[in-house]
mmCIF file of C-alpha atoms in Angstrom:
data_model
loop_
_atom_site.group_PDB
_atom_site.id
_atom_site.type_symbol
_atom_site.label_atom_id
_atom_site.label_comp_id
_atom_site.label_asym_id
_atom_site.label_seq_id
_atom_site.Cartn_x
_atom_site.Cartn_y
_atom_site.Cartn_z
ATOM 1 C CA UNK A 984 -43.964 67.642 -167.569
ATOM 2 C CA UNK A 985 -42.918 64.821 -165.759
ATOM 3 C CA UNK A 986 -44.403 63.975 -162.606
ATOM 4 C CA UNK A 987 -41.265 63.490 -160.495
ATOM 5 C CA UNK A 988 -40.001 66.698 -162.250
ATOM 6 C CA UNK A 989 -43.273 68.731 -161.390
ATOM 7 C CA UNK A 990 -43.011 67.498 -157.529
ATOM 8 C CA UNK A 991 -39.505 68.881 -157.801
ATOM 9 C CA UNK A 992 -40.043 72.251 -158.913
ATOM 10 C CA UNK A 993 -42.913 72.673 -156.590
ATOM 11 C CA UNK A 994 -41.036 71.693 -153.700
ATOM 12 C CA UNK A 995 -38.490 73.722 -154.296
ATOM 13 C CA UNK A 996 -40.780 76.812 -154.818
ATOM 14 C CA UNK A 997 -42.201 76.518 -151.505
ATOM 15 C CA UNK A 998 -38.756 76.010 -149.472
ATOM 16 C CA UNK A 999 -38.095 79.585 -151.226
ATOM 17 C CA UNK A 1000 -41.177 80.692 -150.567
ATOM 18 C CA UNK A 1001 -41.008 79.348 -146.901
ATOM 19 C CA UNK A 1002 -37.526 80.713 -146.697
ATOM 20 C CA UNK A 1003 -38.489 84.365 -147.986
ATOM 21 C CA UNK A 1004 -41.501 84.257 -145.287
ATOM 22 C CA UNK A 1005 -38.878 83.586 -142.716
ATOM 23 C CA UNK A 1006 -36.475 85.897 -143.535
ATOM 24 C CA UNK A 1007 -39.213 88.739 -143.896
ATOM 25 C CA UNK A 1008 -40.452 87.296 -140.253
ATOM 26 C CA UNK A 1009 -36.971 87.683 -138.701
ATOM 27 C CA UNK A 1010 -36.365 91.249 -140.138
ATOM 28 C CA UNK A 1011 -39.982 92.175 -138.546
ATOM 29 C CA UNK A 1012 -39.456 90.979 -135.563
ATOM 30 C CA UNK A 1013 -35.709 92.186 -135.252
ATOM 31 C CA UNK A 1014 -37.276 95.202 -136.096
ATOM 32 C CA UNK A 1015 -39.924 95.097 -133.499
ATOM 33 C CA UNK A 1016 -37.311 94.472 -130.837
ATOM 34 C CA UNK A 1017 -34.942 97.639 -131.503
ATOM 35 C CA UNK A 1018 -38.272 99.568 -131.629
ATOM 36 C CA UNK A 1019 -38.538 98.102 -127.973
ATOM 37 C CA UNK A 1020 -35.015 98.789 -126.933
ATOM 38 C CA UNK A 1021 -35.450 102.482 -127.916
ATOM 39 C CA UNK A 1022 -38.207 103.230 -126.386
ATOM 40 C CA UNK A 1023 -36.878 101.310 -123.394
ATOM 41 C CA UNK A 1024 -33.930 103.512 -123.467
ATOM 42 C CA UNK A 1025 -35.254 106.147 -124.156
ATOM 43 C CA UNK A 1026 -38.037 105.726 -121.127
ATOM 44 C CA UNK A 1027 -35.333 105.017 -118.376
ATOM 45 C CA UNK A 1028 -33.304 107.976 -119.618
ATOM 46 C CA UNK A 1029 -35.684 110.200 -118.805
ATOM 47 C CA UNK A 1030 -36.673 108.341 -115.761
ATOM 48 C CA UNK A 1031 -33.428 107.904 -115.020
ATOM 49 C CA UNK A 1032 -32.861 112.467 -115.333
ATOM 50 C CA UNK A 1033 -35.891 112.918 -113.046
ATOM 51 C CA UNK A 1034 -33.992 110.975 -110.348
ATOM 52 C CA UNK A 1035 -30.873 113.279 -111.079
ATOM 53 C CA UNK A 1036 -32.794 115.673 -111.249
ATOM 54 C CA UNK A 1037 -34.281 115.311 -107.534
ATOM 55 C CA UNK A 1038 -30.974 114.295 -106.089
ATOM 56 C CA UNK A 1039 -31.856 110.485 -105.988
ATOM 57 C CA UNK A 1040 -28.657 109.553 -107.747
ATOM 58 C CA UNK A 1041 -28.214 106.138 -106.420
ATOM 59 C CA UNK A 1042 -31.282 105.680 -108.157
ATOM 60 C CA UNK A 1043 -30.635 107.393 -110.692
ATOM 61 C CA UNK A 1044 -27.575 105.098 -111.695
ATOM 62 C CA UNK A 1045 -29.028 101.734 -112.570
ATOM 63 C CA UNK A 1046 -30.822 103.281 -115.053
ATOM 64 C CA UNK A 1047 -27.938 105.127 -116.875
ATOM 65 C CA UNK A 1048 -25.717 101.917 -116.592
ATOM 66 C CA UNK A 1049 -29.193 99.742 -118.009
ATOM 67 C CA UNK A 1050 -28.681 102.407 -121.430
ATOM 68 C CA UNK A 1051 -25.466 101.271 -121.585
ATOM 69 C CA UNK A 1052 -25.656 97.892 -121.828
ATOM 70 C CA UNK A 1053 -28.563 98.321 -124.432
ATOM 71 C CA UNK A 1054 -27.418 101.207 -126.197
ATOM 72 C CA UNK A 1055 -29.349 103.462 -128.165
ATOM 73 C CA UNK A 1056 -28.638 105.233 -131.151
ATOM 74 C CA UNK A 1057 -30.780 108.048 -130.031
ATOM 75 C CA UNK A 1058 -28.771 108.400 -126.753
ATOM 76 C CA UNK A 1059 -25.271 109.239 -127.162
ATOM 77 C CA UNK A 1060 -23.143 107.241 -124.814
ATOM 78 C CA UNK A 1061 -20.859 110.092 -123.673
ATOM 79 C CA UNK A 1062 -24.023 111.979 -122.331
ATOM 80 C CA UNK A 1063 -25.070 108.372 -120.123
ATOM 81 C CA UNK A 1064 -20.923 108.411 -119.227
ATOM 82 C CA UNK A 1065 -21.382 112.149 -118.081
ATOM 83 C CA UNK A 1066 -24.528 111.367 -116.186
ATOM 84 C CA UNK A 1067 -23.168 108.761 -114.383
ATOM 85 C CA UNK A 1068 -20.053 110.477 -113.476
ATOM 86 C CA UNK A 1069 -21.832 113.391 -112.496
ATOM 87 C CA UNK A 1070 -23.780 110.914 -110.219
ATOM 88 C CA UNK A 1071 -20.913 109.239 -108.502
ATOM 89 C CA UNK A 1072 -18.926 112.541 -107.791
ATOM 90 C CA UNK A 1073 -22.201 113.771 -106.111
ATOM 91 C CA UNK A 1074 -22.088 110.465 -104.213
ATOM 92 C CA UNK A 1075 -18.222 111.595 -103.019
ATOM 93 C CA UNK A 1076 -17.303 108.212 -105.209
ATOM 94 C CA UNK A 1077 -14.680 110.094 -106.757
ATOM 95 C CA UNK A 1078 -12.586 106.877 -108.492
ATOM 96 C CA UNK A 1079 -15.623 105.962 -109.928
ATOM 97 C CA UNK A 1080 -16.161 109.232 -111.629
ATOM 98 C CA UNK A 1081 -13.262 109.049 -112.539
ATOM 99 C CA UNK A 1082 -13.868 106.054 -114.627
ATOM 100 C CA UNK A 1083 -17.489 107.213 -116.129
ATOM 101 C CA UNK A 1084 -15.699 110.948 -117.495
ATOM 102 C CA UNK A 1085 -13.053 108.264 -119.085
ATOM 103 C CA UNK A 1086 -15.332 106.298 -120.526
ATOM 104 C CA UNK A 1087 -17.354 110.322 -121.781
ATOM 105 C CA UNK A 1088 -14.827 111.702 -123.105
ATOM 106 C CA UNK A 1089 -13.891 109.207 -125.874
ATOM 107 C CA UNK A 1090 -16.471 109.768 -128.168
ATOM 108 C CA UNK A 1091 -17.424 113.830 -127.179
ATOM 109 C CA UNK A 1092 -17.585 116.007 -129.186
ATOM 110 C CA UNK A 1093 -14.068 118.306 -128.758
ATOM 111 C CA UNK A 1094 -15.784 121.912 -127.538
ATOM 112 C CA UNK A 1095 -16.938 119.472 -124.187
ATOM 113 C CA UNK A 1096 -14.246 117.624 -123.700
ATOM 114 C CA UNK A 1097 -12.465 120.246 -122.019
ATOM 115 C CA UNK A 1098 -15.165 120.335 -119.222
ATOM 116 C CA UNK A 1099 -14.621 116.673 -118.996
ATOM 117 C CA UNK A 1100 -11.218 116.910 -118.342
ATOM 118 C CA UNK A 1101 -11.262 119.402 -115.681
ATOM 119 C CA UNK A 1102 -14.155 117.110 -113.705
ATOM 120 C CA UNK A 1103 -11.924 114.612 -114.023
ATOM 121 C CA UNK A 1104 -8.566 116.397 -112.657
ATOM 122 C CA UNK A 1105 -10.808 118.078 -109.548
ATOM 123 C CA UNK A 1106 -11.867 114.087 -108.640
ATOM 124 C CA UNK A 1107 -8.245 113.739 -108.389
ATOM 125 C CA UNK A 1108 -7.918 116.604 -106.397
ATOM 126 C CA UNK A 1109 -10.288 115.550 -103.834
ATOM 127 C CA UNK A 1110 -8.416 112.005 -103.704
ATOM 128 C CA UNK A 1111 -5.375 114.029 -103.208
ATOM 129 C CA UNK A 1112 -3.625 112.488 -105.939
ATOM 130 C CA UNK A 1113 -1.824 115.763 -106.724
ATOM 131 C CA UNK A 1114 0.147 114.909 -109.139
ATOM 132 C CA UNK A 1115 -2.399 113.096 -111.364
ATOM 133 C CA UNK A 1116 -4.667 116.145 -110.705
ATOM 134 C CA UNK A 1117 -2.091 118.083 -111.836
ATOM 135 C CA UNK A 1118 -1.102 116.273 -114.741
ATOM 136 C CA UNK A 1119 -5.321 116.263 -116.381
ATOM 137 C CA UNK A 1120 -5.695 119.866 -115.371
ATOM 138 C CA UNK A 1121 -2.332 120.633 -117.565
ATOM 139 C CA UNK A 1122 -3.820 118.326 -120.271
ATOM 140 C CA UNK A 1123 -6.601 121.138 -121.004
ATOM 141 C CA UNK A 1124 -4.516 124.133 -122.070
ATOM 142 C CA UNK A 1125 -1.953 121.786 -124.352
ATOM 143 C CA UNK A 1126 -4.914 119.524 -125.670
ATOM 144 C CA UNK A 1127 -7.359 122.610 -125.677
ATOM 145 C CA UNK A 1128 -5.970 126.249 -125.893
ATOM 146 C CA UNK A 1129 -8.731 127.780 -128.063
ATOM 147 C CA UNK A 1130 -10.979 126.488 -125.025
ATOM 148 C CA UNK A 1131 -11.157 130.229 -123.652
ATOM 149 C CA UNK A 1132 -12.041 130.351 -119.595
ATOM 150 C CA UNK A 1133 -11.265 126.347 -118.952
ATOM 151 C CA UNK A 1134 -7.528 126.886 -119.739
ATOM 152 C CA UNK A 1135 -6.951 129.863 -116.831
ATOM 153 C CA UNK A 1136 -9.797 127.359 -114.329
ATOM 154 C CA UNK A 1137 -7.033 124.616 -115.190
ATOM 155 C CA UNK A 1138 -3.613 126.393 -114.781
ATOM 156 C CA UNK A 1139 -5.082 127.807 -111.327
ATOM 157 C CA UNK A 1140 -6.025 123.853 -109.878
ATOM 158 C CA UNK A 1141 -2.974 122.798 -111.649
ATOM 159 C CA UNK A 1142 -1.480 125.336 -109.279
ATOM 160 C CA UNK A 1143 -3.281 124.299 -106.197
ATOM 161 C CA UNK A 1144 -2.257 120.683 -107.012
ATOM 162 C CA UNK A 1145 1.683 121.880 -107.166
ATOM 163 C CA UNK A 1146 0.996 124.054 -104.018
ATOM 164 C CA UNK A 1147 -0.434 120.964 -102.055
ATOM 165 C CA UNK A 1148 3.049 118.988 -103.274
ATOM 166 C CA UNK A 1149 5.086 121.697 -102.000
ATOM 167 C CA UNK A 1150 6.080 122.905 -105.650
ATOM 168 C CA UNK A 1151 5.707 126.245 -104.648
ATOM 169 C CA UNK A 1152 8.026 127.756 -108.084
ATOM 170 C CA UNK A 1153 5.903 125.646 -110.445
ATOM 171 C CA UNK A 1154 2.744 126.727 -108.458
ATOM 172 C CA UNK A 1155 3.147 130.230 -108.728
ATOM 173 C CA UNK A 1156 4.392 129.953 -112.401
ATOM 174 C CA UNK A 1157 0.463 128.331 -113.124
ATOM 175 C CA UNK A 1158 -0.707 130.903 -111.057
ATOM 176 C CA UNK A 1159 0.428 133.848 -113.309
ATOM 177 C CA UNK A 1160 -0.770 131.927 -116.192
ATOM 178 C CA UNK A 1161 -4.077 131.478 -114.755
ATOM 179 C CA UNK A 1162 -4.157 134.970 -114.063
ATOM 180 C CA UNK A 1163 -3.279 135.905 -117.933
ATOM 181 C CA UNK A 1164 -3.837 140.278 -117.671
ATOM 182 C CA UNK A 1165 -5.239 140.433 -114.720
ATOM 183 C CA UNK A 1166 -8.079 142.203 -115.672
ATOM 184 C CA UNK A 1167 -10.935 139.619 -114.708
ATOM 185 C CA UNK A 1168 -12.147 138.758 -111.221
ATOM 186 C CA UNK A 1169 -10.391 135.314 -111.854
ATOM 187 C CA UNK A 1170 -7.658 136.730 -113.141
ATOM 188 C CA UNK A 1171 -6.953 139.056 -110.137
ATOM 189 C CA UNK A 1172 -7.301 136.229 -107.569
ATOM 190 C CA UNK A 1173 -4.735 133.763 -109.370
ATOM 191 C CA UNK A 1174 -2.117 136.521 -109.863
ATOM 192 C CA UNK A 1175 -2.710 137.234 -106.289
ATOM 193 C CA UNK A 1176 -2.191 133.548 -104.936
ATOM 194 C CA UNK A 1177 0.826 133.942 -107.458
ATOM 195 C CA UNK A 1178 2.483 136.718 -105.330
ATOM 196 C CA UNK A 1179 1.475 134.948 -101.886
ATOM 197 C CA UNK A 1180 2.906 131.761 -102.456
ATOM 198 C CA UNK A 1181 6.267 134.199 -103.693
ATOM 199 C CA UNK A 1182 5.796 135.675 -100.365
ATOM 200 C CA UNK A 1183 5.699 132.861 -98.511
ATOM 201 C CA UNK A 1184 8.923 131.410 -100.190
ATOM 202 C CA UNK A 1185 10.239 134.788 -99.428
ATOM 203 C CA UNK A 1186 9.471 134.391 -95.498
ATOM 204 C CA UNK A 1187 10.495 130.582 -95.443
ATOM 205 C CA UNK A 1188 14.062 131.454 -96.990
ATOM 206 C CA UNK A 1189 14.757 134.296 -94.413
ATOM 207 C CA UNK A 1190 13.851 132.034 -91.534
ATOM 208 C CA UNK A 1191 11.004 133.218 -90.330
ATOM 209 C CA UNK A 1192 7.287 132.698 -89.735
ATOM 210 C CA UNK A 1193 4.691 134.748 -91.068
ATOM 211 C CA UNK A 1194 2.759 133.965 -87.908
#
């Protein structure tokens, strides 16, 4: 073989060798890195419960929102959302729970997203943002109605959300629903708020105060 040919060849079989070595070197170490990440996740998850677990949730929340940014296949994002809603409404930081059971309830699985919801509606509720408490609670029965106890919990705060607008009609028409037979302890109460906001309409329209 030629001697210029021979150099060729040989160079050429080392780049491709050189280039195999480096592409076996990148998927090592790329695998060596998510290795890291999970086990980093994984470690201030669990770090990151403990806190929750002890009430330390402003400590507790760097650690969630760290997952996040380096996410983790092992560690479902909706739970971290959860967790860090669950944090902030403990902290009375309502809007930002708010934005955390958003950011949940996109990829949850359906049978919790009901749950999600209602957190969601009751931080609206303690902004007194009526309406939009109103309008999430209602979202539960139309989104959800197979979702047994949550529906009659969310007609009775869509209720108390109405009542606190002083839509006393529509209030008492949730209340009925959340009261469904009447048969359950729950069921009872909301059929009774039913009749006592009727009776209050009742006393308002004749003039007089129930006082």
């Amino acid at each position: 073989m030629d001697c210029g040919k021979f150099a060729t060849v040989f160079q050429g079989g080392c780049m491709r060798k050189a280039l195999v070595l480096l592409i076996i070197a990148a998927f090592l170490l790329g695998g060596a890195t998510f290795a890291s990440c999970e086990t980093s996740a994984a470690s201030n998850y669990k770090k990151a419960n403990a806190l929750f677990s002890s009430a330390r949730y402003k400590e507790a929340l760097p650690l969630y929102e760290s997952i996040l940014s380096s996410p983790s296949e092992k560690i479902p994002a909706s739970d971290v959302y959860t967790r860090i809603g669950d944090s902030y409404y403990r902290l009375g930081l309502y809007q930002n729970a708010i934005y955390a059971y958003q950011g949940a309830i996109v990829n949850q699985d359906r049978t919790v997203q009901p749950g999600t919801r209602y957190w969601i509606g009751f931080c609206y509720f303690l902004l007194r943002r009526h309406d939009q408490a109103a309008s999430e609670f209602l979202k539960i029965p139309e989104l959800y109605p197979e979702a047994g106890m949550w529906v009659g919990t969310a007609y009775y705060w869509a209720g108390r959300s109405c009542e606190q607008q002083g839509k006393k009609e529509l209030a008492r028409q949730y209340y009925k629903k959340a009261g469904g037979n009447g048969k359950s302890t729950q069921g009872r109460f909301a059929m009774k708020k039913a009749e006592a906001v009727r009776s209050k309409e009742r006393v308002q329209g004749t003039g007089y105060s129930s006082q």
